[in-house]
């Protein structure tokens, strides 16, 4: 018995089936911001809403949320329609901050990869704006007495994460940043 052969000049066409269509994501529910609210913008930290203004850009009227960051002496204008997708959010809930404080008490999880790769991961966690992820960075880079010293870049990332977490904790606790930093360090040293 021989193998069956296809007729000459017959072409086989491989057909790929398209991936199943993803259901459309429901639009993010708009978060109401009002003047005086403390908010977190992932890449800048804690700021204060000054109000909502209407600007004209390219001939269109655009409503923007005006947020000031006193520490950086910076003003940010976020379009109202892009607030959720840009990561602008209200302060973390007390449950979320408690989870972040519990994370500080955990055991440091340092990957054995190159520092440049870990530094990128740490920066991404800090810029996520998520207090639990920022707490992971603080926990992983914290050094107790008797441990080897940190490199300059490790120290910078550690201080940036600690500062960002302390700013949000201070706003939640209605205290100042030094008191919030002290509270964070107490949680770290209790581990």
Short mmCIF file of C-alpha atoms in Angstrom, two decimals:
data_model
loop_
_atom_site.label_atom_id
_atom_site.label_comp_id
_atom_site.label_asym_id
_atom_site.label_seq_id
_atom_site.Cartn_x
_atom_site.Cartn_y
_atom_site.Cartn_z
CA UNK A 1 0.00 0.00 0.00
CA UNK A 2 1.30 3.34 -0.94
CA UNK A 3 0.73 6.77 0.46
CA UNK A 4 -2.07 8.81 -1.01
CA UNK A 5 -0.77 11.82 -2.84
CA UNK A 6 -2.46 15.12 -3.31
CA UNK A 7 -3.26 16.10 -6.82
CA UNK A 8 -0.58 18.34 -8.35
CA UNK A 9 -1.27 22.08 -8.18
CA UNK A 10 -3.38 21.62 -5.04
CA UNK A 11 -2.51 24.18 -2.39
CA UNK A 12 -3.27 23.74 1.24
CA UNK A 13 -4.22 26.88 3.10
CA UNK A 14 -3.85 26.94 6.84
CA UNK A 15 -6.62 28.90 8.42
CA UNK A 16 -6.21 30.47 11.76
CA UNK A 17 -9.25 30.99 13.82
CA UNK A 18 -9.38 34.44 15.32
CA UNK A 19 -9.10 34.59 19.10
CA UNK A 20 -12.42 34.74 20.88
CA UNK A 21 -13.64 38.29 21.26
CA UNK A 22 -13.10 39.70 24.72
CA UNK A 23 -16.21 41.12 26.31
CA UNK A 24 -15.95 44.89 26.48
CA UNK A 25 -14.74 46.15 29.83
CA UNK A 26 -17.33 48.13 31.69
CA UNK A 27 -16.25 51.74 31.98
CA UNK A 28 -14.57 52.49 35.28
CA UNK A 29 -16.99 54.17 37.61
CA UNK A 30 -16.06 57.80 37.92
CA UNK A 31 -14.62 58.74 41.28
CA UNK A 32 -15.83 62.03 42.62
CA UNK A 33 -13.06 64.34 43.74
CA UNK A 34 -13.74 67.59 45.53
CA UNK A 35 -11.58 70.46 46.63
CA UNK A 36 -9.50 69.62 49.69
CA UNK A 37 -9.45 65.83 49.13
CA UNK A 38 -6.14 64.09 49.61
CA UNK A 39 -5.42 61.89 46.61
CA UNK A 40 -2.61 59.66 45.36
CA UNK A 41 -1.16 59.93 41.87
CA UNK A 42 1.01 56.84 41.29
CA UNK A 43 4.17 58.53 40.06
CA UNK A 44 4.03 61.59 42.35
CA UNK A 45 2.56 60.41 45.64
CA UNK A 46 0.08 62.24 47.85
CA UNK A 47 -1.42 65.52 46.68
CA UNK A 48 -4.39 67.74 47.40
CA UNK A 49 -7.26 68.42 45.01
CA UNK A 50 -7.62 72.16 44.47
CA UNK A 51 -10.76 71.85 42.37
CA UNK A 52 -12.04 71.09 38.89
CA UNK A 53 -11.38 73.59 36.11
CA UNK A 54 -12.39 73.84 32.49
CA UNK A 55 -9.48 74.36 30.11
CA UNK A 56 -9.49 74.78 26.39
CA UNK A 57 -7.14 72.52 24.46
CA UNK A 58 -7.02 72.28 20.66
CA UNK A 59 -10.35 74.06 20.42
CA UNK A 60 -12.11 71.73 22.88
CA UNK A 61 -13.30 72.46 26.39
CA UNK A 62 -11.76 69.97 28.78
CA UNK A 63 -12.57 69.48 32.45
CA UNK A 64 -9.49 68.76 34.54
CA UNK A 65 -8.87 67.91 38.17
CA UNK A 66 -6.21 70.23 39.58
CA UNK A 67 -3.94 68.47 42.08
CA UNK A 68 -1.09 70.16 43.92
CA UNK A 69 1.87 68.39 45.46
CA UNK A 70 3.28 70.68 48.16
CA UNK A 71 6.49 68.72 48.63
CA UNK A 72 7.47 69.03 44.95
CA UNK A 73 5.83 72.45 44.47
CA UNK A 74 4.05 70.95 41.50
CA UNK A 75 0.57 71.27 40.05
CA UNK A 76 -0.91 68.47 37.98
CA UNK A 77 -4.00 68.73 35.77
CA UNK A 78 -5.66 65.39 35.06
CA UNK A 79 -8.60 65.22 32.61
CA UNK A 80 -11.71 64.09 34.50
CA UNK A 81 -12.34 61.31 31.98
CA UNK A 82 -8.79 59.98 32.39
CA UNK A 83 -8.58 60.15 36.19
CA UNK A 84 -9.25 56.45 36.78
CA UNK A 85 -7.08 55.17 33.93
CA UNK A 86 -4.17 57.43 34.98
CA UNK A 87 -4.26 55.91 38.46
CA UNK A 88 -5.47 58.97 40.36
CA UNK A 89 -7.23 57.64 43.44
CA UNK A 90 -8.39 58.59 46.88
CA UNK A 91 -6.23 57.62 49.86
CA UNK A 92 -5.97 53.91 50.61
CA UNK A 93 -8.57 52.42 52.90
CA UNK A 94 -7.59 51.60 56.47
CA UNK A 95 -7.76 47.88 55.56
CA UNK A 96 -5.33 48.39 52.69
CA UNK A 97 -2.94 50.36 54.89
CA UNK A 98 -3.16 47.69 57.60
CA UNK A 99 -2.23 45.10 54.97
CA UNK A 100 0.74 47.26 53.97
CA UNK A 101 1.87 47.54 57.61
CA UNK A 102 1.55 43.77 57.98
CA UNK A 103 3.68 43.38 54.84
CA UNK A 104 6.44 45.35 56.57
CA UNK A 105 6.52 42.74 59.33
CA UNK A 106 7.05 39.93 56.81
CA UNK A 107 10.31 38.35 55.82
CA UNK A 108 12.31 40.13 53.11
CA UNK A 109 12.07 38.41 49.75
CA UNK A 110 15.11 39.39 47.73
CA UNK A 111 15.45 37.73 44.35
CA UNK A 112 18.89 36.61 43.29
CA UNK A 113 18.81 38.50 40.02
CA UNK A 114 20.96 41.34 38.81
CA UNK A 115 20.50 44.59 40.69
CA UNK A 116 19.47 46.49 37.55
CA UNK A 117 16.55 44.10 37.00
CA UNK A 118 15.48 44.25 40.66
CA UNK A 119 15.79 48.06 40.62
CA UNK A 120 13.39 48.22 37.66
CA UNK A 121 10.91 45.97 39.49
CA UNK A 122 11.17 48.10 42.64
CA UNK A 123 10.62 51.31 40.65
CA UNK A 124 7.56 49.76 38.97
CA UNK A 125 6.14 48.81 42.38
CA UNK A 126 6.71 52.32 43.74
CA UNK A 127 5.13 53.92 40.66
CA UNK A 128 2.13 51.58 40.87
CA UNK A 129 0.93 53.69 43.79
CA UNK A 130 -0.28 50.54 45.61
CA UNK A 131 0.65 50.83 49.31
CA UNK A 132 1.13 47.06 49.68
CA UNK A 133 3.59 46.91 46.77
CA UNK A 134 5.43 49.96 48.09
CA UNK A 135 5.60 48.27 51.52
CA UNK A 136 7.18 45.22 49.83
CA UNK A 137 9.95 47.45 48.46
CA UNK A 138 10.53 49.03 51.88
CA UNK A 139 10.59 45.59 53.54
CA UNK A 140 12.96 44.08 50.97
CA UNK A 141 15.46 46.96 51.03
CA UNK A 142 15.39 47.71 54.78
CA UNK A 143 18.69 47.09 56.55
CA UNK A 144 18.97 46.50 60.29
CA UNK A 145 22.12 47.21 62.28
CA UNK A 146 24.73 44.55 61.62
CA UNK A 147 23.61 43.93 58.04
CA UNK A 148 25.75 44.90 55.06
CA UNK A 149 25.47 48.49 53.88
CA UNK A 150 23.30 49.40 50.92
CA UNK A 151 24.60 50.72 47.64
CA UNK A 152 23.75 54.30 46.77
CA UNK A 153 20.98 53.28 44.35
CA UNK A 154 19.50 50.78 46.84
CA UNK A 155 19.39 53.51 49.45
CA UNK A 156 17.73 55.95 47.02
CA UNK A 157 14.99 53.48 46.07
CA UNK A 158 14.47 52.52 49.73
CA UNK A 159 14.12 56.15 50.78
CA UNK A 160 11.78 56.93 47.87
CA UNK A 161 9.51 54.00 48.82
CA UNK A 162 9.62 54.84 52.54
CA UNK A 163 8.85 58.50 51.79
CA UNK A 164 5.91 57.60 49.49
CA UNK A 165 4.42 55.18 52.04
CA UNK A 166 4.94 57.60 54.93
CA UNK A 167 3.22 60.42 53.02
CA UNK A 168 0.09 58.33 52.47
CA UNK A 169 0.10 57.00 56.04
CA UNK A 170 0.46 60.56 57.39
CA UNK A 171 -2.50 61.72 55.30
CA UNK A 172 -4.62 58.78 56.49
CA UNK A 173 -3.61 59.18 60.17
CA UNK A 174 -3.83 62.99 59.92
CA UNK A 175 -0.31 63.25 61.29
CA UNK A 176 2.97 64.50 59.86
CA UNK A 177 5.46 62.60 57.75
CA UNK A 178 8.14 62.18 60.48
CA UNK A 179 5.57 60.56 62.81
CA UNK A 180 4.37 58.28 60.01
CA UNK A 181 7.96 57.34 59.15
CA UNK A 182 8.59 56.47 62.79
CA UNK A 183 5.48 54.26 62.80
CA UNK A 184 6.68 52.48 59.65
CA UNK A 185 10.16 51.92 61.09
CA UNK A 186 8.63 50.50 64.28
CA UNK A 187 6.69 47.99 62.16
CA UNK A 188 9.87 47.08 60.25
CA UNK A 189 11.91 46.56 63.41
CA UNK A 190 9.17 44.51 65.04
CA UNK A 191 9.65 41.84 62.37
#
